[in-house]
C-alpha atoms as one frame of an Amber mdcrd trajectory, in Angstrom:
protein
  -1.284  21.961  35.596   0.150  18.627  34.521   1.935  18.620  31.281   0.014
  16.732  28.524   1.652  13.471  27.246   1.431  12.698  23.534  -0.323   9.476
  22.585   1.739   8.902  19.485   4.994  10.110  17.757   4.064  13.434  15.709
   5.541  14.028  12.356   8.170  16.738  12.068   6.946  18.365   9.123   3.859
  20.635   8.764   3.191  19.698   4.999   0.935  16.901   3.823   1.114  14.405
   1.057  -0.450  15.340  -2.431  -4.181  15.155  -2.742  -5.588  14.375  -6.228
  -9.356  14.784  -6.967 -10.351  12.295  -9.363 -13.759  13.939 -10.179 -12.007
  16.641 -11.992 -13.431  16.535 -15.633  -9.901  17.479 -17.018  -8.482  13.985
 -17.031  -5.143  15.436 -18.413  -4.897  17.556 -15.291  -5.687  14.519 -12.813
  -3.025  12.275 -14.810  -0.396  15.082 -14.544  -1.133  15.299 -10.836  -0.763
  11.641 -10.281   2.494  11.440 -12.288   4.004  14.498 -10.324   2.976  13.036
  -6.965   4.519   9.683  -8.000   7.837  11.530  -9.095   8.162  13.515  -5.789
   6.619  11.576  -3.036   5.881   8.050  -4.368   2.659   8.533  -2.090  -0.572
  10.597  -2.540  -4.098  10.351  -1.587  -7.005  10.236  -3.947 -10.504  11.521
  -3.132 -13.847  11.450  -5.213 -12.415   7.932  -6.571 -15.878   6.751  -7.201
 -15.734   3.722  -4.736 -18.985   3.919  -2.610 -18.370   5.608   0.720 -21.032
   2.991   2.125 -18.911   0.051   0.829 -15.772   1.530   2.578 -17.703   1.994
   5.797 -19.014  -1.541   5.747 -15.570  -2.859   4.854 -14.337  -1.017   8.166
 -17.308  -2.394  10.280 -16.492  -6.028   9.172 -12.590  -5.619  10.030 -13.447
  -4.077  13.390 -16.169  -6.623  14.348 -13.528  -9.592  13.257 -10.930  -8.102
  15.849 -13.584  -7.783  18.501 -14.116 -11.654  18.448 -12.892 -13.680  21.243
  -9.417 -15.103  20.409 -10.634 -18.673  20.032 -13.042 -17.718  17.216 -10.253
 -15.801  15.357  -8.088 -18.629  15.625 -10.544 -20.728  13.930  -9.559 -18.996
  10.734  -5.939 -18.978  11.552  -3.233 -19.609   9.112  -0.745 -22.229  10.017
   2.759 -20.996  10.742   4.116 -23.043   7.917   1.476 -22.418   5.227   2.165
 -20.451   2.038  -1.511 -19.620   1.699  -2.012 -15.962   1.687  -5.626 -16.147
   3.457  -6.097 -16.645   6.911  -5.572 -15.089  10.596  -2.111 -14.411  11.975
  -0.808 -12.792  15.174   2.844 -11.813  13.732   4.311  -8.472  14.914   2.405
  -6.553  12.541  -0.832  -7.895  13.895  -2.298  -8.578  10.390  -5.110 -10.722
   9.785  -7.557 -11.544   6.870 -10.678 -13.031   8.342 -13.686 -14.826   6.611
 -14.374 -13.456   3.040 -17.504 -11.353   2.745 -19.502  -9.678  -0.143 -17.839
  -6.351   0.907 -14.257  -7.949   0.375 -15.277  -9.034  -3.053 -16.868  -5.651
  -4.098 -13.819  -3.847  -2.730 -11.445  -5.739  -4.455 -13.454  -5.330  -7.812
 -13.376  -1.332  -7.110  -9.670  -1.328  -6.144  -8.604  -3.140  -9.340 -10.451
  -0.627 -11.568  -8.910   2.291  -9.680  -5.452   0.543  -9.823  -5.476  -0.050
 -13.562  -6.407   3.588 -14.112  -3.636   4.919 -11.946  -1.178   2.602 -13.806
  -2.435   3.705 -17.056  -1.689   7.331 -16.132   1.634   6.429 -14.858   2.591
   4.506 -18.107   1.371   7.331 -20.329   3.341   9.598 -18.069   6.515   7.744
 -19.579   5.375   8.063 -22.913   4.137   4.353 -22.989   0.915   2.675 -23.919
  -1.734   2.760 -21.357  -1.478  -0.868 -20.104   2.441  -0.810 -20.026   2.968
  -1.040 -16.354  -0.052  -3.374 -15.946   1.597  -5.754 -18.401   4.982  -5.478
 -16.595   3.392  -6.614 -13.363   1.579  -9.554 -14.953  -1.231  -8.047 -16.893
  -4.443  -9.977 -15.944  -2.742 -12.229 -13.471  -1.901  -8.978 -11.099  -3.170
 -10.212  -7.520  -5.010  -8.049  -5.012  -4.357  -9.061  -1.402  -6.249  -7.199
   1.189  -4.994  -7.325   4.847  -6.736  -5.953   7.847  -3.818  -4.674  10.124
  -4.690  -4.053  13.878  -2.574  -2.110  15.996  -3.423  -2.144  19.572  -2.907
   0.691  22.176   0.878   0.707  23.424   1.449   2.391  26.769   5.028   2.933
  26.083   5.905   5.852  23.600   9.179   4.632  22.589   7.766   1.377  21.401
   5.102   3.011  19.168   6.072   1.558  15.748   3.582  -0.633  14.331   5.662
  -0.958  11.176   9.258   0.464  10.936  10.504   2.773   7.887  10.042   0.703
   4.924   8.972   0.591   1.279   6.343  -1.907   0.096   7.519  -4.842  -1.723
   4.576  -5.069  -4.226   3.445  -2.889  -7.158   0.960  -0.358  -5.690  -0.582
  -0.221  -2.264  -3.999   1.251  -1.671  -4.762   2.094   2.048  -7.799   2.994
   3.913  -7.874   3.622   7.766  -9.876   4.419  10.691 -10.169   7.677  12.438
  -6.771   7.088  14.497  -4.009   8.707  12.600  -0.814   6.518  12.295   0.772
   6.582   8.904   3.656   8.734   8.334   5.382   9.289   5.060   9.294  10.199
   4.698   9.925  13.220   2.636  12.962  15.620   2.514  14.563  13.910   5.624
  11.428  14.482   7.787   8.456  12.473   8.929   4.983  13.639   7.598   1.708
  12.829   9.291  -0.604  11.555   6.647  -4.091  12.903   7.316  -7.121  11.291
   5.578 -10.829  11.195   6.202 -13.390   8.733   5.837 -13.605   8.972   1.864
  -9.898   9.197   0.943  -7.697   6.460  -0.103  -3.827   6.504   0.105  -1.912
   5.382  -2.868   1.725   4.141  -2.251   4.099   3.539  -5.270   5.851   0.190
  -4.299   8.965  -1.371  -5.481   7.824  -3.465  -8.340   6.999  -0.407 -10.156
  10.100   1.260  -9.628  11.827  -2.046 -10.612  10.255  -2.415 -14.016  11.624
   1.167 -14.609  15.145   0.797 -12.867  15.986  -2.082 -15.270  15.569   0.094
 -18.308  18.101   2.207 -19.907  16.298   5.487 -20.644  15.439   8.449 -18.688
  12.693   6.565 -16.905  14.990   5.038 -14.508  14.170   6.510 -11.039  11.395
   8.538 -12.406   8.804   7.057  -9.955   9.749   6.737  -6.293   8.754   3.974
  -3.905   7.041   5.739  -1.222   8.975   5.529   2.197   6.608   5.347   5.224
   6.109   3.859   8.506   3.045   3.125  10.842   2.999   4.370  14.332   0.673
   3.306  17.286  -1.301   5.147  19.792  -0.903   4.976  23.569  -4.711   4.975
  24.225  -6.665   4.058  20.914  -6.662   1.154  18.959  -5.854   1.601  15.391
  -6.714  -0.558  12.206  -5.815   0.093   8.687  -7.147  -1.869   5.405  -4.254
  -1.915   2.853  -4.666  -3.625  -0.534  -1.521  -4.663  -2.185  -1.481  -5.046
  -6.199   1.250  -7.287  -6.818   2.502  -9.810  -9.374   1.707 -13.605  -9.227
   4.660 -15.284  -7.292   6.044 -16.902 -10.479   5.994 -13.706 -12.397   9.297
 -12.674 -13.835   9.785  -9.060 -13.252  11.769  -7.455 -15.977  12.290  -4.181
 -17.944   9.445  -2.681 -19.849  10.437  -3.747 -23.696   9.478  -0.176 -24.761
  12.166   1.357 -22.470  15.040  -1.000 -23.679  17.015   0.440 -26.252  20.165
  -0.580 -27.993  21.978  -2.075 -25.034  21.167  -4.679 -22.441  18.936  -3.736
 -19.437  20.968  -2.701 -16.427  19.733  -5.362 -14.168  18.653  -9.078 -14.699
  14.963  -9.912 -14.470  13.980 -11.926 -11.377  11.172 -14.178 -10.084   8.811
 -12.188  -7.816   8.541 -14.919  -5.290  12.531 -14.663  -4.719  12.316 -10.982
  -4.256   9.630 -11.168  -1.746  11.324 -13.913   0.256  14.660 -11.947   0.220
  13.037  -8.646   1.229  10.737 -10.101   3.827  13.595 -12.026   5.565  15.938
  -8.794   5.304  18.365 -10.616   2.970  20.628  -8.931   0.286  18.548  -8.296
  -2.854  21.583  -8.469  -4.980
C-alpha cells in the first residue's frame, strides 16, 4: 500500500488555542478568560459571539465568488501598484484582495466593531483601567477596521506551503474567520499548534499596537498581553480562503503610553506615528 502524503504542514503540539464562550451569563468569568488567553497565548477563539452565522456564511460566499471570477474581471477593481488606497484587488505574495463592497461587508464591519470594543474593554479592565482605555490608546472613534480576503491556492510542493511566514500582526487586534480548510497555526512554547475552528467561531489575535501601548509604560502592565505569534500554511490539494479584519489606528495616529499607566518617571519608549511603524515593519526595516 502506498504511503499517504500529507497535504499540509501539521502542527507539532496536540493542544489547541483557548476557546471563550461569550454566551456565558457570568461576564466576569468571560472577561477573565479573555484576559488569561491574551496573557498566555495572545490568541483565542470566541464562540456564541452574537454575530449572525448567516451573515458570516454570506460573507464567505461573496469572497469565494470573487476569486472564482475571470482574472480580467478581478483586475477591474485592482489597486494600482503605487496606490496608498487600502481598497482594491492585489496579487502580491499573500494573495490578498478586497473586491467590491457589499451589504455583507458593512454589516460585518459593524458587528466586528462591537465585538472589538467589548474585548478591548475587558482587556482594559484586566489592567485595572477604565473600560475604554485601550480603545482610546488606538485612537478612540477613529480606530479603523480593514477587512481583507486572503486567497491561498493549492501548492503542489510541500516545502513551499507557507502562505504567510512566522509573524505577529502590526495592527491592534485581528479578527479572523476562515473556510473549512485548516491552515492557521499558533506558536506556543516553541511548538506550532494547528488552530481548529468551525463555521461559527472567530479567532482573535492580539497584535503589536496593544502590546506597544503597554510596553511604553512603567508599571506591571509592561508585557502583560502577548502579540499572538502565528503563520499560515497552504494545502497541496485544496484552496484556502480567510477573512481577517484588522482593527488598527488611523495612519496619522500617534501611538504612545496609556496615561493611566505612566507614573513618576518618563515612559520607557518614545511615542511614534502609526504610519511610520507600519512602513518599517512591512518593509522589514529596524523598528528602533
